[in-house]
mmCIF file with all atom_site columns, C-alpha atoms in Angstrom:
data_model
loop_
_atom_site.group_PDB
_atom_site.id
_atom_site.type_symbol
_atom_site.label_atom_id
_atom_site.label_alt_id
_atom_site.label_comp_id
_atom_site.label_asym_id
_atom_site.label_entity_id
_atom_site.label_seq_id
_atom_site.pdbx_PDB_ins_code
_atom_site.Cartn_x
_atom_site.Cartn_y
_atom_site.Cartn_z
_atom_site.occupancy
_atom_site.B_iso_or_equiv
_atom_site.pdbx_formal_charge
_atom_site.auth_seq_id
_atom_site.auth_comp_id
_atom_site.auth_asym_id
_atom_site.auth_atom_id
_atom_site.pdbx_PDB_model_num
ATOM 1   C CA . UNK I 1 1   ? 16.244 17.869  23.394 1.00 92.00 ? 1   UNK I CA 1
ATOM 2   C CA . UNK I 1 2   ? 15.226 14.752  25.272 1.00 95.00 ? 2   UNK I CA 1
ATOM 3   C CA . UNK I 1 3   ? 15.573 11.310  23.733 1.00 96.00 ? 3   UNK I CA 1
ATOM 4   C CA . UNK I 1 4   ? 13.883 8.149   24.955 1.00 96.00 ? 4   UNK I CA 1
ATOM 5   C CA . UNK I 1 5   ? 14.954 4.827   23.479 1.00 97.00 ? 5   UNK I CA 1
ATOM 6   C CA . UNK I 1 6   ? 12.860 1.682   23.727 1.00 98.00 ? 6   UNK I CA 1
ATOM 7   C CA . UNK I 1 7   ? 12.289 -1.688  22.117 1.00 98.00 ? 7   UNK I CA 1
ATOM 8   C CA . UNK I 1 8   ? 15.224 -3.689  23.405 1.00 97.00 ? 8   UNK I CA 1
ATOM 9   C CA . UNK I 1 9   ? 14.872 -7.219  24.643 1.00 97.00 ? 9   UNK I CA 1
ATOM 10  C CA . UNK I 1 10  ? 16.040 -10.799 24.384 1.00 98.00 ? 10  UNK I CA 1
ATOM 11  C CA . UNK I 1 11  ? 16.026 -12.435 20.968 1.00 98.00 ? 11  UNK I CA 1
ATOM 12  C CA . UNK I 1 12  ? 17.524 -15.568 19.473 1.00 98.00 ? 12  UNK I CA 1
ATOM 13  C CA . UNK I 1 13  ? 20.250 -15.359 16.880 1.00 98.00 ? 13  UNK I CA 1
ATOM 14  C CA . UNK I 1 14  ? 18.720 -14.800 13.464 1.00 98.00 ? 14  UNK I CA 1
ATOM 15  C CA . UNK I 1 15  ? 15.780 -12.941 14.920 1.00 98.00 ? 15  UNK I CA 1
ATOM 16  C CA . UNK I 1 16  ? 14.675 -9.345  14.575 1.00 98.00 ? 16  UNK I CA 1
ATOM 17  C CA . UNK I 1 17  ? 14.001 -6.352  16.778 1.00 98.00 ? 17  UNK I CA 1
ATOM 18  C CA . UNK I 1 18  ? 12.984 -2.786  16.123 1.00 98.00 ? 18  UNK I CA 1
ATOM 19  C CA . UNK I 1 19  ? 14.282 -0.063  18.386 1.00 98.00 ? 19  UNK I CA 1
ATOM 20  C CA . UNK I 1 20  ? 12.472 3.239   18.705 1.00 98.00 ? 20  UNK I CA 1
ATOM 21  C CA . UNK I 1 21  ? 13.648 6.618   19.879 1.00 98.00 ? 21  UNK I CA 1
ATOM 22  C CA . UNK I 1 22  ? 11.201 9.363   20.778 1.00 97.00 ? 22  UNK I CA 1
ATOM 23  C CA . UNK I 1 23  ? 12.442 12.942  20.715 1.00 95.00 ? 23  UNK I CA 1
ATOM 24  C CA . UNK I 1 24  ? 10.968 15.924  22.479 1.00 92.00 ? 24  UNK I CA 1
ATOM 25  C CA . UNK I 1 25  ? 11.873 19.455  23.375 1.00 87.00 ? 25  UNK I CA 1
ATOM 26  C CA . UNK I 1 26  ? 13.506 20.511  20.148 1.00 79.00 ? 26  UNK I CA 1
ATOM 27  C CA . UNK I 1 27  ? 13.118 20.926  16.412 1.00 88.00 ? 27  UNK I CA 1
ATOM 28  C CA . UNK I 1 28  ? 13.307 17.257  15.524 1.00 85.00 ? 28  UNK I CA 1
ATOM 29  C CA . UNK I 1 29  ? 13.092 17.724  11.792 1.00 83.00 ? 29  UNK I CA 1
ATOM 30  C CA . UNK I 1 30  ? 16.346 19.688  11.840 1.00 90.00 ? 30  UNK I CA 1
ATOM 31  C CA . UNK I 1 31  ? 18.268 17.111  13.873 1.00 92.00 ? 31  UNK I CA 1
ATOM 32  C CA . UNK I 1 32  ? 20.566 14.459  12.493 1.00 95.00 ? 32  UNK I CA 1
ATOM 33  C CA . UNK I 1 33  ? 19.973 11.228  14.335 1.00 97.00 ? 33  UNK I CA 1
ATOM 34  C CA . UNK I 1 34  ? 22.015 8.175   15.067 1.00 98.00 ? 34  UNK I CA 1
ATOM 35  C CA . UNK I 1 35  ? 22.231 4.894   16.913 1.00 98.00 ? 35  UNK I CA 1
ATOM 36  C CA . UNK I 1 36  ? 25.220 3.743   18.902 1.00 98.00 ? 36  UNK I CA 1
ATOM 37  C CA . UNK I 1 37  ? 25.869 0.693   21.021 1.00 98.00 ? 37  UNK I CA 1
ATOM 38  C CA . UNK I 1 38  ? 28.081 -0.377  23.860 1.00 98.00 ? 38  UNK I CA 1
ATOM 39  C CA . UNK I 1 39  ? 28.805 -4.008  24.563 1.00 97.00 ? 39  UNK I CA 1
ATOM 40  C CA . UNK I 1 40  ? 30.013 -5.141  27.990 1.00 92.00 ? 40  UNK I CA 1
ATOM 41  C CA . UNK I 1 41  ? 33.626 -4.200  28.492 1.00 95.00 ? 41  UNK I CA 1
ATOM 42  C CA . UNK I 1 42  ? 33.844 -2.355  25.192 1.00 97.00 ? 42  UNK I CA 1
ATOM 43  C CA . UNK I 1 43  ? 33.798 1.217   24.003 1.00 97.00 ? 43  UNK I CA 1
ATOM 44  C CA . UNK I 1 44  ? 30.622 2.738   22.666 1.00 97.00 ? 44  UNK I CA 1
ATOM 45  C CA . UNK I 1 45  ? 30.539 2.477   18.871 1.00 97.00 ? 45  UNK I CA 1
ATOM 46  C CA . UNK I 1 46  ? 28.652 4.000   16.003 1.00 97.00 ? 46  UNK I CA 1
ATOM 47  C CA . UNK I 1 47  ? 25.919 1.874   14.409 1.00 98.00 ? 47  UNK I CA 1
ATOM 48  C CA . UNK I 1 48  ? 23.939 4.078   12.009 1.00 98.00 ? 48  UNK I CA 1
ATOM 49  C CA . UNK I 1 49  ? 23.018 7.689   11.278 1.00 97.00 ? 49  UNK I CA 1
ATOM 50  C CA . UNK I 1 50  ? 20.414 9.478   9.197  1.00 97.00 ? 50  UNK I CA 1
ATOM 51  C CA . UNK I 1 51  ? 20.042 12.980  7.825  1.00 96.00 ? 51  UNK I CA 1
ATOM 52  C CA . UNK I 1 52  ? 17.228 15.177  9.019  1.00 92.00 ? 52  UNK I CA 1
ATOM 53  C CA . UNK I 1 53  ? 15.253 14.631  5.825  1.00 93.00 ? 53  UNK I CA 1
ATOM 54  C CA . UNK I 1 54  ? 15.973 10.936  5.917  1.00 93.00 ? 54  UNK I CA 1
ATOM 55  C CA . UNK I 1 55  ? 17.414 10.841  2.409  1.00 95.00 ? 55  UNK I CA 1
ATOM 56  C CA . UNK I 1 56  ? 20.881 9.687   3.415  1.00 96.00 ? 56  UNK I CA 1
ATOM 57  C CA . UNK I 1 57  ? 22.003 6.982   5.826  1.00 97.00 ? 57  UNK I CA 1
ATOM 58  C CA . UNK I 1 58  ? 25.318 5.477   6.845  1.00 97.00 ? 58  UNK I CA 1
ATOM 59  C CA . UNK I 1 59  ? 26.100 2.258   8.740  1.00 98.00 ? 59  UNK I CA 1
ATOM 60  C CA . UNK I 1 60  ? 29.011 0.535   10.337 1.00 97.00 ? 60  UNK I CA 1
ATOM 61  C CA . UNK I 1 61  ? 30.224 -2.272  8.122  1.00 98.00 ? 61  UNK I CA 1
ATOM 62  C CA . UNK I 1 62  ? 29.213 -5.100  10.445 1.00 98.00 ? 62  UNK I CA 1
ATOM 63  C CA . UNK I 1 63  ? 25.505 -4.169  10.311 1.00 98.00 ? 63  UNK I CA 1
ATOM 64  C CA . UNK I 1 64  ? 25.185 -3.234  6.632  1.00 98.00 ? 64  UNK I CA 1
ATOM 65  C CA . UNK I 1 65  ? 22.441 -5.229  4.972  1.00 98.00 ? 65  UNK I CA 1
ATOM 66  C CA . UNK I 1 66  ? 20.994 -6.271  8.354  1.00 98.00 ? 66  UNK I CA 1
ATOM 67  C CA . UNK I 1 67  ? 20.064 -3.002  10.088 1.00 98.00 ? 67  UNK I CA 1
ATOM 68  C CA . UNK I 1 68  ? 17.973 -0.137  8.743  1.00 98.00 ? 68  UNK I CA 1
ATOM 69  C CA . UNK I 1 69  ? 17.667 3.294   10.294 1.00 98.00 ? 69  UNK I CA 1
ATOM 70  C CA . UNK I 1 70  ? 14.615 5.384   9.507  1.00 98.00 ? 70  UNK I CA 1
ATOM 71  C CA . UNK I 1 71  ? 12.718 8.345   10.895 1.00 97.00 ? 71  UNK I CA 1
ATOM 72  C CA . UNK I 1 72  ? 9.231  9.795   11.050 1.00 96.00 ? 72  UNK I CA 1
ATOM 73  C CA . UNK I 1 73  ? 9.488  13.541  11.422 1.00 95.00 ? 73  UNK I CA 1
ATOM 74  C CA . UNK I 1 74  ? 5.736  13.908  11.904 1.00 94.00 ? 74  UNK I CA 1
ATOM 75  C CA . UNK I 1 75  ? 5.977  11.768  15.037 1.00 95.00 ? 75  UNK I CA 1
ATOM 76  C CA . UNK I 1 76  ? 9.445  12.864  16.200 1.00 95.00 ? 76  UNK I CA 1
ATOM 77  C CA . UNK I 1 77  ? 10.626 9.271   16.038 1.00 96.00 ? 77  UNK I CA 1
ATOM 78  C CA . UNK I 1 78  ? 13.685 7.452   14.778 1.00 97.00 ? 78  UNK I CA 1
ATOM 79  C CA . UNK I 1 79  ? 13.879 3.688   14.381 1.00 98.00 ? 79  UNK I CA 1
ATOM 80  C CA . UNK I 1 80  ? 16.463 0.972   14.023 1.00 98.00 ? 80  UNK I CA 1
ATOM 81  C CA . UNK I 1 81  ? 15.172 -2.170  12.376 1.00 98.00 ? 81  UNK I CA 1
ATOM 82  C CA . UNK I 1 82  ? 17.570 -5.011  13.187 1.00 98.00 ? 82  UNK I CA 1
ATOM 83  C CA . UNK I 1 83  ? 17.361 -8.276  11.259 1.00 98.00 ? 83  UNK I CA 1
ATOM 84  C CA . UNK I 1 84  ? 19.499 -11.407 11.255 1.00 98.00 ? 84  UNK I CA 1
ATOM 85  C CA . UNK I 1 85  ? 20.731 -10.565 14.711 1.00 98.00 ? 85  UNK I CA 1
ATOM 86  C CA . UNK I 1 86  ? 23.950 -12.135 15.945 1.00 98.00 ? 86  UNK I CA 1
ATOM 87  C CA . UNK I 1 87  ? 25.231 -12.680 19.483 1.00 97.00 ? 87  UNK I CA 1
ATOM 88  C CA . UNK I 1 88  ? 27.882 -10.025 18.814 1.00 97.00 ? 88  UNK I CA 1
ATOM 89  C CA . UNK I 1 89  ? 25.078 -7.466  18.400 1.00 98.00 ? 89  UNK I CA 1
ATOM 90  C CA . UNK I 1 90  ? 24.398 -7.781  22.126 1.00 98.00 ? 90  UNK I CA 1
ATOM 91  C CA . UNK I 1 91  ? 24.797 -4.334  23.655 1.00 98.00 ? 91  UNK I CA 1
ATOM 92  C CA . UNK I 1 92  ? 23.056 -1.359  25.138 1.00 98.00 ? 92  UNK I CA 1
ATOM 93  C CA . UNK I 1 93  ? 21.787 0.696   22.226 1.00 98.00 ? 93  UNK I CA 1
ATOM 94  C CA . UNK I 1 94  ? 21.617 4.460   22.457 1.00 98.00 ? 94  UNK I CA 1
ATOM 95  C CA . UNK I 1 95  ? 20.008 7.014   20.205 1.00 97.00 ? 95  UNK I CA 1
ATOM 96  C CA . UNK I 1 96  ? 21.755 10.315  19.728 1.00 97.00 ? 96  UNK I CA 1
ATOM 97  C CA . UNK I 1 97  ? 21.109 13.608  17.985 1.00 96.00 ? 97  UNK I CA 1
ATOM 98  C CA . UNK I 1 98  ? 23.227 16.399  16.601 1.00 95.00 ? 98  UNK I CA 1
ATOM 99  C CA . UNK I 1 99  ? 22.739 19.508  14.532 1.00 92.00 ? 99  UNK I CA 1
ATOM 100 C CA . UNK I 1 100 ? 25.075 18.277  11.788 1.00 91.00 ? 100 UNK I CA 1
ATOM 101 C CA . UNK I 1 101 ? 25.603 14.893  10.145 1.00 90.00 ? 101 UNK I CA 1
ATOM 102 C CA . UNK I 1 102 ? 29.273 14.989  11.016 1.00 91.00 ? 102 UNK I CA 1
ATOM 103 C CA . UNK I 1 103 ? 28.266 15.622  14.631 1.00 92.00 ? 103 UNK I CA 1
ATOM 104 C CA . UNK I 1 104 ? 26.568 12.267  15.002 1.00 93.00 ? 104 UNK I CA 1
ATOM 105 C CA . UNK I 1 105 ? 29.522 10.692  16.765 1.00 94.00 ? 105 UNK I CA 1
ATOM 106 C CA . UNK I 1 106 ? 30.352 9.684   20.312 1.00 92.00 ? 106 UNK I CA 1
ATOM 107 C CA . UNK I 1 107 ? 30.480 13.417  20.976 1.00 93.00 ? 107 UNK I CA 1
ATOM 108 C CA . UNK I 1 108 ? 26.908 14.043  19.805 1.00 94.00 ? 108 UNK I CA 1
ATOM 109 C CA . UNK I 1 109 ? 25.052 16.765  21.638 1.00 93.00 ? 109 UNK I CA 1
ATOM 110 C CA . UNK I 1 110 ? 22.056 14.772  22.819 1.00 95.00 ? 110 UNK I CA 1
ATOM 111 C CA . UNK I 1 111 ? 21.708 11.202  24.101 1.00 97.00 ? 111 UNK I CA 1
ATOM 112 C CA . UNK I 1 112 ? 18.948 8.878   25.165 1.00 94.00 ? 112 UNK I CA 1
ATOM 113 C CA . UNK I 1 113 ? 19.225 6.551   28.140 1.00 93.00 ? 113 UNK I CA 1
ATOM 114 C CA . UNK I 1 114 ? 19.835 3.321   26.211 1.00 94.00 ? 114 UNK I CA 1
ATOM 115 C CA . UNK I 1 115 ? 17.939 0.106   25.721 1.00 98.00 ? 115 UNK I CA 1
ATOM 116 C CA . UNK I 1 116 ? 19.439 -3.363  26.168 1.00 98.00 ? 116 UNK I CA 1
ATOM 117 C CA . UNK I 1 117 ? 19.503 -5.836  23.295 1.00 98.00 ? 117 UNK I CA 1
ATOM 118 C CA . UNK I 1 118 ? 20.551 -9.384  24.110 1.00 98.00 ? 118 UNK I CA 1
ATOM 119 C CA . UNK I 1 119 ? 20.997 -11.917 21.328 1.00 98.00 ? 119 UNK I CA 1
ATOM 120 C CA . UNK I 1 120 ? 21.265 -15.516 22.432 1.00 97.00 ? 120 UNK I CA 1
ATOM 121 C CA . UNK I 1 121 ? 23.083 -18.139 20.391 1.00 93.00 ? 121 UNK I CA 1
#
């Protein structure tokens, strides 16, 4: 499975961005997907995950109510809609995939290359 993340950029605090992740080379509609991020000098952390049918999502507390993960199985895509962005959301964002929901962690089987999100104050 190959993952390609895109959509990062520079945005002012309070603004919005939508990240996209395109998957290829596998059975996308059986993969559990997630987004992670790594800020400069920090460990990579979980942001959000979604089941393969899209009926269940989980988020880290600091993004609840601001970020929304979604997927389009017909297009092999997963998205992260980010609203009310804060400077502390600045990081490289990675999409990841696993064959179980509990596998969508820093040890997930498949990773994209990352896309940089910079939020200015």
